Amino acid sequence: MSNEPKVRLRGLYKIFGTDGQAALEHVKAGMGKDELLAKHHHVLGLQDINVDMQAGEITVVMGLSGSGKSTLIRHLNRLIDPTAGEILVDGEDVMQLSKSGLRAIRQNKMSMVFQKFALLPHRTIAQNAAMPLVVRGVEEKTWRAEAMKWLERVGLSGYENHYPAQLSGGMQQRVGIARALTANTDIMLMDEAFSALDPLIRTDMQDLLLELQEELHKTIVFITHDLDEALKLADHLVILKDGAVVQQGEPQGILLNPKDPYIEDFVSDINRARVLRVRSVMGPLKEGVSYEGDVQAGDNLESLIAISGGETGKTYRVLEGETVVGQLDMLDLVKALVPRISSAPSEAL
Amino acid sequence: MAFYDGMFKAFGLEQWCGEGNSDAPLSMADLLAKASGKGADGPIFPFPSLDNLNKSCGNLSQTRDLTKGIEDGFLAAKPALKSVLDPLTQPLSWMLDSALWAFAAIPWFIMIPVLVAVAWFASRSKGVTIFVAFSILLLAFVDHYDVAMQTLSIIFVCTGISVLLGVPIGIAMSKSDKLERVLVPILDLLQTLPTFVYLIPLIFLFSVTESKLYGIAIILYAIVPVVRLTNLGIRLVDQDVIEAANAFGMSSSQKLTKVELPLALPNIMAGVNQTIMMSLAMVVIASLVSAPGLGVNVLRGIRNLELGVGIVAGIGIVLLAVILDRVSKAALQRVDMTHVKH
Ligand SMILES: Nc1ncnc2c1ncn2[C@@H]1O[C@H](COP(=O)(O)OP(=O)(O)OP(=O)(O)O)[C@@H](O)[C@H]1O
Ligand SMILES: [Mg+2]
């Protein structure tokens, strides 16, 4: 893996309204979203976004409704043009592309799953799933086979000759996922791709995505407002609020060290024992300690609590594969389970 | 002495006015007044219209000079307009004439089954098809087959051309807000003008013996809905779907043929249905300017007070209208069902 990020956003601003440039001055001078709307009738979509997305990683963008997640992801393939800033894909500035260059990138480099599915209502499920290939001019025999393969992967074989309106919302969303997979592009943009799914299928789809990621190492930008999902999938987590990045980094790090009351509030409700891994709470090996047994660094804390039978006095040796990487004190584990609240709950957003 | 003499005197324009006084022609109103023996005094305080002012000041024109001026202007422009429009519209005459010829030349025992088959393939509805067969047979039974076929052939040609021109215009309109701003008032005008009004300039431009005269009149009137609804249909296509098409890198032409037109089809078909109905309405009026068909019989009924002839032709028109409406609506419904299953 090279050090050059696959996708790079630098100083990205987006302001919705008739005169974005004028409003941009106000925003750069420090005006907030609400004030901008009240005084100048422009909507602040994104402000000063700097995110690097590494090849082969899943970058999860999280935030409350209206925080600008969909706006952000639409900038990557320029469905929305930024008011200011740079979008670099493989080191190439997307803003400088010609019309045909942009079409080529959209056809061959990026595929997208939409929050509102956006299937073609007059085409069958198979035709919908094959759309990216049809656009590229691939012949029917090939696209049909590809479409069937991915429809089967998302659990929709047998529906290929139905029309979108004959499917439930969750099934339509899976068609959208199959469509993006059929495109087989390096970069996948997934805007709340799993939010219309029931919990069981949702877990299935998450596992499918992780499984595919093992094989294919795509660069995935995934949007969700479900923290559990974010923590399960993310290699890199970006948290948005009112169009600005409040914190980004490795998800376990954010969980243990939230920078902002907004994030503390976000992370306070989740099942920390299931999400946190031994790796994140272990300490260095110390001399003269007797260990109850060995555990894996990738195990979650829940499984450790089960092993220890809930006793807090025990200490375990932590292995990463075969090598010893540290030790885990059950007391540290218990401390990590309590969310760190720096501000009074009433102040939290 | 006319009422406004004093006024011109007061302004000192007597001299200027007087110059042309003697040769001012008598207006029709004056003639009538003379004939009935009354003086030409008129009311006590006449409105200062052109005609009334002219009585005091011969140098001012009368209203009929204005209408004459317009006519002269039109006639002066006619050769130039004709040299452009004639070759452009000539194919229309040929098409109308050959359609009329073909519908007349094909024997009834072939034509009627063909029409019924067309109705079946368009509507796929047994009821509609039976109704079509019944109506045509009824018309033929009362010896109105020939005129009905003439009307039908004109409608086919004019609707076909309206769709051929109207859909591309509608597409262009949906792509450009500027064009839409220009075209909407024109379409409004075409739709609101009483149909007789735009027959007038057409009669001047083309001779009444040419079939394109009524062809143009019908098309101008009937093209409006298909243009409007094509534009509307494309503008109403779900923006999310358009966004998906963009995201997967469709070109504008792929978007048009694979997404926009199919999704706008129900609206376009509704436009076609209205276009058909409007050409039928117009083809009856166009019999005033030599369009053949059922309209001629209606006209005969009015002119010669042949009540029976007029009523039978009228019923024929109603039957044709119902046939065309049912068949095109049934086709529309079929499109609706297969294309946007909701
Ligand atoms: N086309 C637009 N014109 C004006 N404002 C817009 C437009 N699109 C988005 N916005 C504004 O930008 C902000 C962010 O919207 P966005 O759709 O990105 O939110 P989101 O984070 O995806 O929310 P959700 O989770 O509900 O999907 C909102 O305040 C919205 O009102
Ligand atoms: Mg969104």
XYZ file of C-alpha atoms and ligand atoms in Angstrom:
723
model
C 0.000 0.000 0.000
C 1.451 3.332 -1.033
C 1.382 6.337 1.222
C -0.468 8.452 -1.283
C -4.108 8.535 -0.207
C -6.580 7.258 -2.789
C -8.945 10.150 -2.212
C -7.989 13.440 -0.730
C -10.278 16.322 0.226
C -8.498 19.582 0.889
C -10.114 22.715 2.272
C -13.513 21.749 0.902
C -16.364 24.220 1.348
C -19.902 23.963 0.057
C -22.495 26.653 0.463
C -25.955 26.197 -1.050
C -27.503 29.367 -2.405
C -27.363 31.875 -5.208
C -24.094 33.573 -4.308
C -21.902 30.987 -2.667
C -18.690 32.953 -3.076
C -19.987 35.960 -1.128
C -21.320 33.716 1.617
C -17.974 31.909 1.688
C -16.311 35.107 2.912
C -18.686 35.228 5.877
C -18.043 31.585 6.691
C -14.294 32.029 6.517
C -14.695 34.992 8.836
C -16.267 32.620 11.349
C -19.992 32.778 10.783
C -21.899 29.634 11.787
C -24.557 27.647 9.946
C -27.588 29.112 11.726
C -26.406 32.704 11.459
C -25.612 32.300 7.759
C -29.090 30.969 7.112
C -30.812 33.677 9.138
C -28.800 36.621 7.804
C -27.893 35.645 4.260
C -30.309 32.824 3.368
C -27.527 30.499 2.354
C -27.163 26.977 3.695
C -23.750 25.959 4.932
C -23.269 22.457 3.586
C -19.627 21.782 4.321
C -16.841 23.825 5.843
C -13.129 23.290 5.632
C -13.165 19.537 5.130
C -9.728 17.908 5.082
C -9.918 14.141 4.875
C -7.526 11.576 3.449
C -8.983 8.247 2.422
C -6.412 5.481 2.093
C -6.595 2.854 -0.621
C -8.086 -0.405 0.584
C -9.628 1.117 3.695
C -13.190 1.741 4.749
C -13.675 5.361 5.694
C -16.873 5.844 7.607
C -18.492 9.275 7.733
C -20.832 9.771 10.643
C -23.026 12.560 11.838
C -26.572 13.482 12.698
C -29.208 14.118 10.091
C -28.406 17.260 8.134
C -24.763 17.326 9.137
C -23.673 17.177 5.494
C -22.788 13.512 4.985
C -24.616 13.099 1.687
C -23.263 16.433 0.540
C -19.735 15.291 1.321
C -19.955 11.983 -0.520
C -21.508 13.648 -3.587
C -18.436 15.800 -3.942
C -16.203 12.812 -4.601
C -17.800 12.108 -7.976
C -18.812 15.719 -8.433
C -22.530 15.249 -8.359
C -22.153 18.477 -6.405
C -19.542 21.090 -7.257
C -17.721 22.568 -4.288
C -17.755 26.273 -3.509
C -14.053 26.071 -2.726
C -11.404 23.419 -2.232
C -9.767 20.476 -3.939
C -10.852 16.902 -4.540
C -7.980 14.619 -5.511
C -8.585 11.062 -6.701
C -5.374 9.107 -7.308
C -3.586 12.432 -7.121
C -5.714 13.889 -9.926
C -7.831 16.967 -9.328
C -11.398 16.034 -10.157
C -12.263 19.703 -10.581
C -9.905 19.984 -13.564
C -11.487 17.102 -15.486
C -13.266 17.647 -18.775
C -16.807 16.425 -19.203
C -15.692 13.192 -20.812
C -12.888 12.754 -18.280
C -15.406 13.046 -15.497
C -17.684 10.525 -17.182
C -14.788 8.122 -17.532
C -13.975 8.400 -13.821
C -17.617 7.891 -12.892
C -17.854 4.836 -15.135
C -14.620 3.140 -14.251
C -13.383 4.374 -10.892
C -16.349 5.034 -8.662
C -19.678 3.484 -8.001
C -22.333 4.695 -5.652
C -25.116 3.354 -3.477
C -27.851 5.876 -2.837
C -29.717 6.628 0.346
C -32.960 6.761 -1.665
C -32.042 3.733 -3.840
C -32.544 5.647 -7.121
C -33.297 2.562 -9.223
C -34.710 2.850 -12.720
C -38.411 2.070 -12.237
C -38.934 0.905 -15.830
C -36.103 -1.609 -15.815
C -36.010 -5.067 -14.272
C -33.892 -5.857 -11.245
C -31.277 -7.561 -13.425
C -31.121 -4.594 -15.775
C -30.821 -2.255 -12.826
C -28.011 -4.230 -11.273
C -26.244 -4.313 -14.638
C -26.659 -0.607 -15.339
C -22.982 0.353 -14.826
C -21.911 -2.273 -17.344
C -24.620 -1.338 -19.832
C -23.438 2.254 -19.652
C -19.932 1.109 -20.486
C -21.278 -0.709 -23.533
C -20.643 -4.244 -22.277
C -22.600 -6.864 -24.182
C -25.665 -8.484 -22.689
C -24.238 -11.954 -22.054
C -21.490 -10.546 -19.863
C -23.567 -8.045 -17.965
C -26.340 -10.490 -17.276
C -23.920 -12.977 -15.757
C -22.254 -10.297 -13.607
C -25.596 -8.937 -12.447
C -26.854 -12.396 -11.526
C -23.695 -13.117 -9.575
C -24.007 -10.036 -7.400
C -27.767 -10.293 -7.026
C -27.170 -13.723 -5.630
C -24.514 -12.376 -3.266
C -27.022 -9.905 -1.802
C -29.675 -12.618 -1.533
C -31.948 -11.594 -4.378
C -31.684 -14.428 -6.860
C -35.091 -15.220 -8.284
C -36.115 -11.583 -8.412
C -34.126 -10.645 -11.508
C -37.197 -10.215 -13.701
C -39.217 -8.222 -11.196
C -39.507 -4.451 -11.266
C -38.250 -2.238 -8.429
C -41.729 -1.249 -7.295
C -42.517 -4.924 -6.692
C -39.747 -5.163 -4.086
C -39.671 -3.982 -0.493
C -37.515 -1.033 0.478
C -34.806 -3.219 1.920
C -34.747 -5.394 -1.183
C -34.493 -2.317 -3.380
C -31.572 -1.140 -1.325
C -29.848 -4.451 -1.874
C -30.371 -4.026 -5.615
C -28.609 -0.690 -5.228
C -25.739 -2.450 -3.456
C -25.585 -5.123 -6.152
C -25.499 -2.391 -8.782
C -22.480 -0.786 -7.153
C -20.753 -4.150 -6.805
C -21.397 -5.019 -10.445
C -19.547 -1.863 -11.425
C -16.506 -3.402 -9.728
C -14.721 -0.097 -9.246
C -11.806 0.749 -6.970
C -13.839 3.252 -5.053
C -17.301 2.623 -3.671
C -19.402 5.426 -2.293
C -22.107 4.138 0.011
C -24.627 6.661 1.272
C -26.491 4.980 4.137
C -26.375 1.826 2.089
C -27.700 -0.353 4.891
C -30.142 1.950 6.622
C -33.277 0.506 5.018
C -32.386 -3.065 5.999
C -33.730 -5.054 8.920
C -31.195 -5.864 11.659
C -30.553 -9.422 10.488
C -29.980 -8.629 6.828
C -28.086 -5.579 7.896
C -25.610 -7.687 9.834
C -25.407 -10.017 6.827
C -24.631 -7.124 4.536
C -22.016 -5.748 6.903
C -20.355 -9.144 7.001
C -20.583 -9.379 3.218
C -18.903 -6.025 2.889
C -16.087 -6.989 5.252
C -15.702 -10.316 3.483
C -15.484 -8.631 0.085
C -13.049 -6.176 1.535
C -10.761 -9.082 2.517
C -10.768 -10.267 -1.100
C -10.948 -7.083 -3.105
C -9.423 -4.280 -0.998
C -11.599 -1.510 -2.330
C -11.567 2.030 -1.105
C -14.940 2.448 0.487
C -16.561 5.610 1.743
C -19.429 4.581 3.940
C -22.021 6.865 5.442
C -24.097 5.927 8.422
C -25.617 7.422 11.489
C -25.406 4.189 13.382
C -22.355 4.148 15.628
C -22.304 0.379 16.066
C -22.184 -0.014 12.304
C -19.518 2.666 12.015
C -17.321 0.961 14.594
C -17.775 -2.424 13.008
C -16.776 -1.279 9.541
C -14.474 1.671 9.962
C -10.755 1.724 9.448
C -10.965 5.470 9.591
C -13.842 7.319 11.205
C -14.849 10.888 10.353
C -17.408 12.632 12.508
C -19.289 15.548 10.998
C -21.316 18.203 12.725
C -22.955 21.139 10.960
C -20.787 20.522 7.931
C -17.470 20.506 9.775
C -15.246 17.616 10.850
C -15.247 17.478 14.663
C -12.958 14.504 14.992
C -11.430 11.893 12.736
C -9.112 8.994 13.221
C -8.967 5.385 14.256
C -12.415 4.480 15.667
C -11.278 2.869 18.939
C -9.202 5.951 19.632
C -12.193 8.201 19.147
C -14.254 5.989 21.409
C -11.717 6.110 24.205
C -10.765 9.748 23.762
C -13.694 11.744 22.460
C -12.587 15.307 21.808
C -15.922 16.968 22.014
C -19.127 16.773 24.100
C -20.998 16.110 20.856
C -18.982 12.955 20.308
C -19.167 11.921 23.943
C -22.898 12.089 23.624
C -22.722 10.086 20.437
C -20.620 7.337 21.964
C -22.286 7.200 25.366
C -25.095 4.880 24.333
C -23.226 2.076 22.660
C -22.266 -1.301 24.009
C -18.612 -0.549 24.667
C -17.781 -4.092 25.728
C -18.733 -5.392 22.314
C -17.027 -2.651 20.359
C -13.767 -2.107 22.196
C -10.985 -4.543 21.462
C -8.359 -5.840 23.801
C -5.739 -4.060 21.707
C -7.207 -0.678 22.591
C -7.136 -1.086 26.374
C -4.103 -3.355 26.994
C -0.923 -2.115 28.635
C 2.738 -3.040 28.213
C 4.036 -6.307 29.670
C 5.252 -6.012 33.264
C 7.703 -8.106 35.199
C 6.588 -10.673 37.749
C 2.918 -10.880 36.933
C 1.165 -14.199 36.792
C -1.313 -14.583 33.932
C -4.666 -16.344 34.031
C -4.277 -17.205 30.355
C -3.744 -15.877 26.834
C -6.153 -13.724 24.838
C -6.071 -12.322 21.317
C -5.574 -8.592 20.745
C -8.479 -8.566 18.312
C -11.008 -10.021 20.788
C -13.649 -7.700 22.074
C -14.011 -6.999 25.769
C -17.313 -8.817 26.013
C -15.688 -12.121 25.242
C -13.013 -11.422 27.853
C -15.592 -10.710 30.537
C -17.116 -14.065 29.710
C -13.735 -15.803 30.012
C -12.859 -14.146 33.296
C -16.258 -14.881 34.799
C -16.547 -11.215 35.748
C -13.645 -11.159 38.243
C -11.718 -7.912 38.229
C -8.535 -9.164 39.883
C -7.267 -11.183 36.965
C -4.628 -10.326 34.400
C -4.257 -11.833 30.916
C -1.410 -12.019 28.455
C -2.265 -10.529 25.030
C -1.189 -12.190 21.802
C -1.286 -10.817 18.297
C -1.341 -14.100 16.388
C 1.595 -15.954 17.973
C 3.580 -13.017 19.363
C 3.076 -11.527 22.786
C 2.191 -7.843 22.542
C 1.137 -6.830 26.052
C -1.010 -7.581 29.042
C -4.521 -6.783 30.078
C -5.567 -5.965 33.609
C -9.245 -6.681 34.179
C -9.427 -3.506 36.262
C -8.351 -1.409 33.234
C -10.955 -3.219 31.232
C -13.708 -2.246 33.604
C -12.553 1.378 33.624
C -12.622 1.482 29.845
C -16.240 0.368 29.925
C -17.309 3.563 31.658
C -17.608 6.409 29.192
C -15.407 9.351 30.021
C -17.660 12.370 30.419
C -15.707 15.595 30.625
C -18.703 17.880 30.777
C -21.918 17.721 32.738
C -24.544 15.684 30.842
C -26.827 18.706 30.653
C -24.250 20.562 28.579
C -23.827 17.725 26.180
C -25.499 18.156 22.821
C -69.981 70.951 -40.046
C -68.458 68.230 -37.949
C -68.033 68.271 -34.180
C -64.252 68.602 -34.003
C -63.899 71.499 -36.513
C -63.508 73.956 -33.668
C -60.742 72.019 -32.064
C -58.567 71.945 -35.159
C -59.251 75.676 -35.642
C -58.156 76.374 -32.087
C -54.848 74.602 -32.690
C -54.385 76.519 -35.920
C -54.290 73.347 -37.990
C -57.110 74.359 -40.308
C -54.782 74.990 -43.176
C -52.976 71.646 -42.891
C -56.234 69.776 -42.522
C -57.970 71.505 -45.359
C -55.496 70.278 -47.925
C -56.909 66.811 -48.187
C -60.454 67.594 -47.230
C -62.175 67.279 -50.522
C -60.946 63.855 -51.578
C -61.715 62.052 -48.315
C -63.745 59.000 -49.324
C -67.125 58.437 -47.775
C -67.149 55.814 -45.075
C -69.673 53.017 -45.079
C -71.410 54.625 -42.115
C -71.777 57.877 -44.036
C -73.213 56.069 -46.996
C -75.732 54.284 -44.827
C -76.642 57.513 -43.128
C -77.201 59.177 -46.488
C -79.265 56.306 -47.739
C -81.576 56.374 -44.737
C -82.038 60.097 -45.243
C -80.658 61.236 -41.892
C -77.986 63.887 -41.653
C -74.429 62.826 -40.931
C -74.536 64.575 -37.527
C -74.396 61.484 -35.339
C -74.452 61.839 -31.562
C -74.007 65.157 -29.791
C -70.538 64.375 -28.507
C -68.903 61.721 -30.671
C -65.858 59.818 -29.480
C -62.717 61.271 -31.068
C -62.111 58.188 -33.178
C -60.180 58.234 -36.423
C -63.347 58.307 -38.512
C -64.887 61.176 -36.539
C -61.705 63.266 -36.573
C -61.391 62.655 -40.288
C -64.657 64.499 -40.849
C -63.058 67.673 -39.528
C -59.596 67.102 -40.828
C -59.216 65.276 -44.095
C -55.508 64.825 -43.619
C -56.036 62.288 -40.825
C -56.582 58.725 -41.921
C -59.739 56.775 -41.418
C -59.802 53.417 -39.680
C -60.289 51.597 -42.927
C -57.033 53.115 -44.119
C -55.421 51.332 -41.203
C -56.921 47.950 -42.083
C -56.016 48.564 -45.692
C -52.478 49.403 -44.611
C -52.198 46.127 -42.770
C -53.501 44.265 -45.746
C -51.087 46.037 -48.086
C -48.205 45.337 -45.770
C -49.156 41.708 -45.624
C -49.475 41.446 -49.350
C -46.116 43.143 -49.795
C -44.462 40.640 -47.468
C -46.292 37.713 -49.004
C -43.919 36.912 -51.889
C -40.938 36.820 -49.563
C -42.738 34.709 -46.938
C -44.113 32.434 -49.598
C -40.744 31.811 -51.183
C -39.507 30.524 -47.797
C -42.612 28.762 -46.515
C -43.786 27.181 -49.733
C -40.906 24.744 -50.262
C -40.768 24.049 -46.527
C -44.402 23.078 -46.338
C -44.775 21.452 -49.706
C -44.125 17.935 -48.339
C -47.125 18.412 -46.091
C -49.374 18.793 -49.128
C -47.917 15.663 -50.655
C -48.360 13.681 -47.475
C -51.944 14.781 -46.979
C -52.816 14.117 -50.598
C -51.218 10.704 -50.680
C -52.789 9.720 -47.346
C -56.188 10.774 -48.641
C -55.532 8.849 -51.814
C -54.329 5.734 -49.978
C -57.263 5.634 -47.583
C -59.613 5.941 -50.530
C -57.777 3.469 -52.730
C -57.554 0.631 -50.226
C -60.807 -1.326 -50.434
C -63.014 -1.350 -47.369
C -62.666 -5.098 -46.760
C -58.948 -4.621 -46.205
C -59.068 -1.232 -44.521
C -61.594 -2.061 -41.833
C -59.754 -5.181 -40.579
C -56.483 -3.219 -40.620
C -57.959 -0.434 -38.507
C -59.450 -2.923 -36.076
C -56.088 -4.687 -35.831
C -54.348 -1.379 -35.141
C -56.872 -0.677 -32.405
C -56.151 -4.095 -30.893
C -52.379 -3.742 -30.944
C -52.506 -0.240 -29.513
C -55.003 -0.917 -26.772
C -54.877 -4.701 -26.154
C -58.397 -4.300 -24.900
C -61.239 -6.435 -26.222
C -63.914 -3.915 -25.345
C -62.190 -1.065 -27.125
C -61.498 -3.171 -30.216
C -65.086 -4.355 -30.500
C -66.303 -0.807 -30.100
C -63.981 0.376 -32.871
C -65.176 -2.354 -35.238
C -68.792 -1.600 -34.448
C -68.395 2.152 -34.984
C -66.631 1.853 -38.320
C -69.159 -0.670 -39.600
C -71.979 1.597 -38.505
C -70.471 4.586 -40.307
C -69.976 2.481 -43.418
C -73.554 1.228 -43.201
C -74.954 4.761 -43.385
C -72.656 5.555 -46.318
C -70.279 7.725 -44.345
C -67.294 5.418 -44.759
C -65.537 7.562 -47.358
C -65.827 10.857 -45.527
C -64.877 9.229 -42.226
C -61.758 7.785 -43.855
C -60.870 11.207 -45.221
C -61.121 12.734 -41.772
C -59.161 9.864 -40.279
C -56.362 10.114 -42.846
C -55.953 13.843 -42.205
C -55.813 13.184 -38.467
C -53.189 10.463 -38.924
C -50.939 12.688 -40.972
C -51.332 15.769 -38.801
C -50.931 13.899 -35.515
C -47.900 12.087 -36.875
C -46.219 15.321 -37.876
C -47.196 17.007 -34.623
C -45.556 14.220 -32.626
C -42.507 14.136 -34.893
C -41.966 17.857 -34.423
C -43.478 18.295 -30.975
C -41.454 15.716 -29.050
C -38.043 17.107 -30.105
C -39.238 20.642 -29.392
C -40.452 19.500 -25.978
C -37.106 17.816 -25.273
C -35.187 20.938 -26.263
C -37.509 22.977 -24.076
C -36.915 20.761 -21.059
C -33.152 21.174 -21.462
C -33.139 24.947 -21.721
C -34.957 27.288 -19.369
C -34.385 30.112 -21.837
C -36.118 28.273 -24.642
C -38.954 27.409 -22.295
C -39.427 31.086 -21.422
C -39.623 31.932 -25.136
C -41.892 29.068 -26.171
C -44.452 29.049 -23.376
C -46.082 32.358 -24.420
C -46.187 31.182 -28.039
C -47.833 27.914 -27.014
C -50.280 29.844 -24.835
C -51.108 32.050 -27.793
C -51.650 29.122 -30.159
C -53.918 27.469 -27.649
C -55.985 30.522 -26.700
C -56.439 32.119 -30.133
C -59.851 31.242 -31.527
C -59.115 28.827 -34.336
C -60.695 31.050 -36.966
C -58.234 33.815 -36.226
C -55.210 32.027 -37.489
C -56.956 30.744 -40.519
C -56.963 34.349 -41.795
C -53.222 34.862 -42.375
C -52.932 31.282 -43.629
C -55.543 31.900 -46.308
C -53.520 34.850 -47.496
C -50.299 32.905 -47.610
C -51.449 29.733 -49.261
C -54.107 29.111 -51.796
C -57.262 27.390 -50.648
C -56.726 24.658 -53.194
C -53.585 23.420 -51.476
C -54.076 20.820 -48.766
C -51.193 22.154 -46.698
C -53.352 25.153 -45.812
C -55.584 23.132 -43.541
C -52.661 20.859 -42.650
C -50.765 23.781 -41.154
C -53.834 25.088 -39.381
C -54.431 21.701 -37.759
C -50.796 21.136 -36.806
C -50.377 24.591 -35.280
C -53.375 23.953 -33.113
C -52.732 20.322 -32.237
C -48.988 20.399 -31.610
C -49.304 22.382 -28.382
C -50.184 19.606 -25.903
C -47.507 17.199 -27.079
C -44.837 19.891 -26.765
C -46.042 20.956 -23.347
C -46.356 17.464 -21.936
C -43.035 16.266 -23.307
C -41.357 19.215 -21.625
C -43.256 18.656 -18.399
C -42.709 14.908 -18.440
C -38.951 15.223 -18.742
C -38.776 17.929 -16.124
C -40.764 15.755 -13.726
C -38.425 12.758 -13.949
C -37.266 11.866 -10.455
C -34.068 13.811 -9.753
C -32.678 10.950 -7.676
C -32.786 8.663 -10.703
C -31.110 11.309 -12.853
C -28.449 11.600 -10.178
C -27.846 7.853 -10.279
C -27.562 8.004 -14.069
C -24.976 10.743 -13.674
C -23.115 8.886 -10.959
C -22.600 5.893 -13.231
C -21.317 8.138 -16.006
C -24.183 8.139 -18.518
C -23.770 10.567 -21.396
C -26.548 13.043 -22.158
C -27.882 10.918 -24.989
C -27.830 7.756 -22.880
C -29.669 9.634 -20.152
C -32.256 10.844 -22.637
C -32.961 7.497 -24.265
C -32.494 5.186 -21.288
C -33.925 7.279 -18.475
C -35.703 10.490 -19.335
C -37.821 9.510 -22.328
C -38.974 6.169 -20.895
C -39.904 7.793 -17.607
C -41.609 10.694 -19.352
C -43.487 8.360 -21.695
C -46.784 8.337 -19.788
C -46.872 12.127 -19.927
C -45.854 12.190 -23.573
C -48.602 9.696 -24.383
C -51.120 11.864 -22.571
C -49.932 14.697 -24.797
C -50.369 12.558 -27.896
C -53.893 11.696 -26.836
C -54.749 15.376 -26.528
C -53.045 16.150 -29.809
C -55.226 13.572 -31.560
C -58.368 15.022 -30.033
C -57.391 18.548 -30.991
C -56.649 17.614 -34.597
C -60.083 16.079 -34.782
C -61.649 19.268 -33.465
C -59.664 21.316 -35.938
C -60.253 19.111 -38.962
C -63.951 19.902 -38.681
C -63.308 23.627 -38.609
C -60.745 23.267 -41.382
C -63.492 22.116 -43.740
C -64.169 25.854 -44.046
C -60.897 26.032 -45.945
C -61.499 23.001 -48.128
C -60.465 20.158 -45.836
C -62.454 17.121 -46.948
C -64.198 14.753 -44.561
C -67.090 14.692 -42.125
C -66.687 18.411 -41.462
C -67.885 19.181 -44.977
C -71.185 17.490 -44.254
C -71.568 19.412 -41.011
C -70.922 22.589 -42.938
C -73.521 21.588 -45.500
C -75.964 21.066 -42.703
C -75.335 24.585 -41.467
C -75.257 26.325 -44.819
C -78.212 24.638 -46.468
C -80.126 23.971 -43.277
C -79.998 20.242 -44.065
C -80.586 19.199 -40.503
C -80.357 15.438 -41.063
C -77.083 15.579 -42.983
C -75.501 17.754 -40.320
C -76.640 15.561 -37.448
C -75.503 12.281 -39.010
C -72.091 13.792 -39.771
C -71.987 15.154 -36.231
C -72.661 11.727 -34.787
C -69.926 10.359 -37.068
C -67.504 12.859 -35.594
C -68.492 11.910 -32.067
C -67.914 8.240 -32.893
C -64.485 8.983 -34.354
C -63.624 11.081 -31.320
C -64.600 8.310 -28.921
C -62.685 5.708 -30.929
C -59.516 7.779 -31.063
C -59.756 8.739 -27.421
C -60.416 5.201 -26.168
C -57.675 3.631 -28.246
C -55.036 6.189 -27.321
C -56.059 6.193 -23.639
C -55.897 2.409 -23.516
C -52.434 2.545 -25.078
C -51.432 5.155 -22.506
C -52.663 2.986 -19.678
C -50.678 0.041 -20.958
C -47.545 2.184 -21.082
C -48.254 3.433 -17.592
C -48.471 -0.073 -16.250
C -45.393 -1.558 -17.828
C -43.154 1.423 -17.372
C -43.812 2.820 -13.969
C -45.090 0.014 -11.819
C -46.080 1.726 -8.615
N -29.577 21.155 -2.912
C -29.540 21.739 -1.705
N -29.903 23.034 -1.571
C -29.864 23.635 -0.373
N -29.465 23.049 0.749
C -29.104 21.771 0.703
C -29.119 21.041 -0.536
N -28.691 19.780 -0.293
C -28.432 19.728 1.011
N -28.671 20.916 1.621
C -28.460 21.241 3.037
O -27.201 20.757 3.409
C -27.259 20.211 4.713
C -26.695 18.815 4.699
O -27.527 17.972 3.951
P -27.174 16.445 3.698
O -28.197 15.893 2.756
O -25.764 16.349 3.281
O -27.370 15.822 5.133
P -27.083 14.347 5.633
O -25.998 14.438 6.613
O -26.909 13.430 4.492
O -28.431 14.018 6.388
P -29.254 12.644 6.447
O -28.615 11.792 7.463
O -30.611 13.075 6.884
O -29.236 12.055 5.085
C -28.697 20.297 5.159
O -28.792 21.394 6.042
C -29.475 20.566 3.908
O -30.533 21.427 4.192
Mg -27.974 11.879 3.587
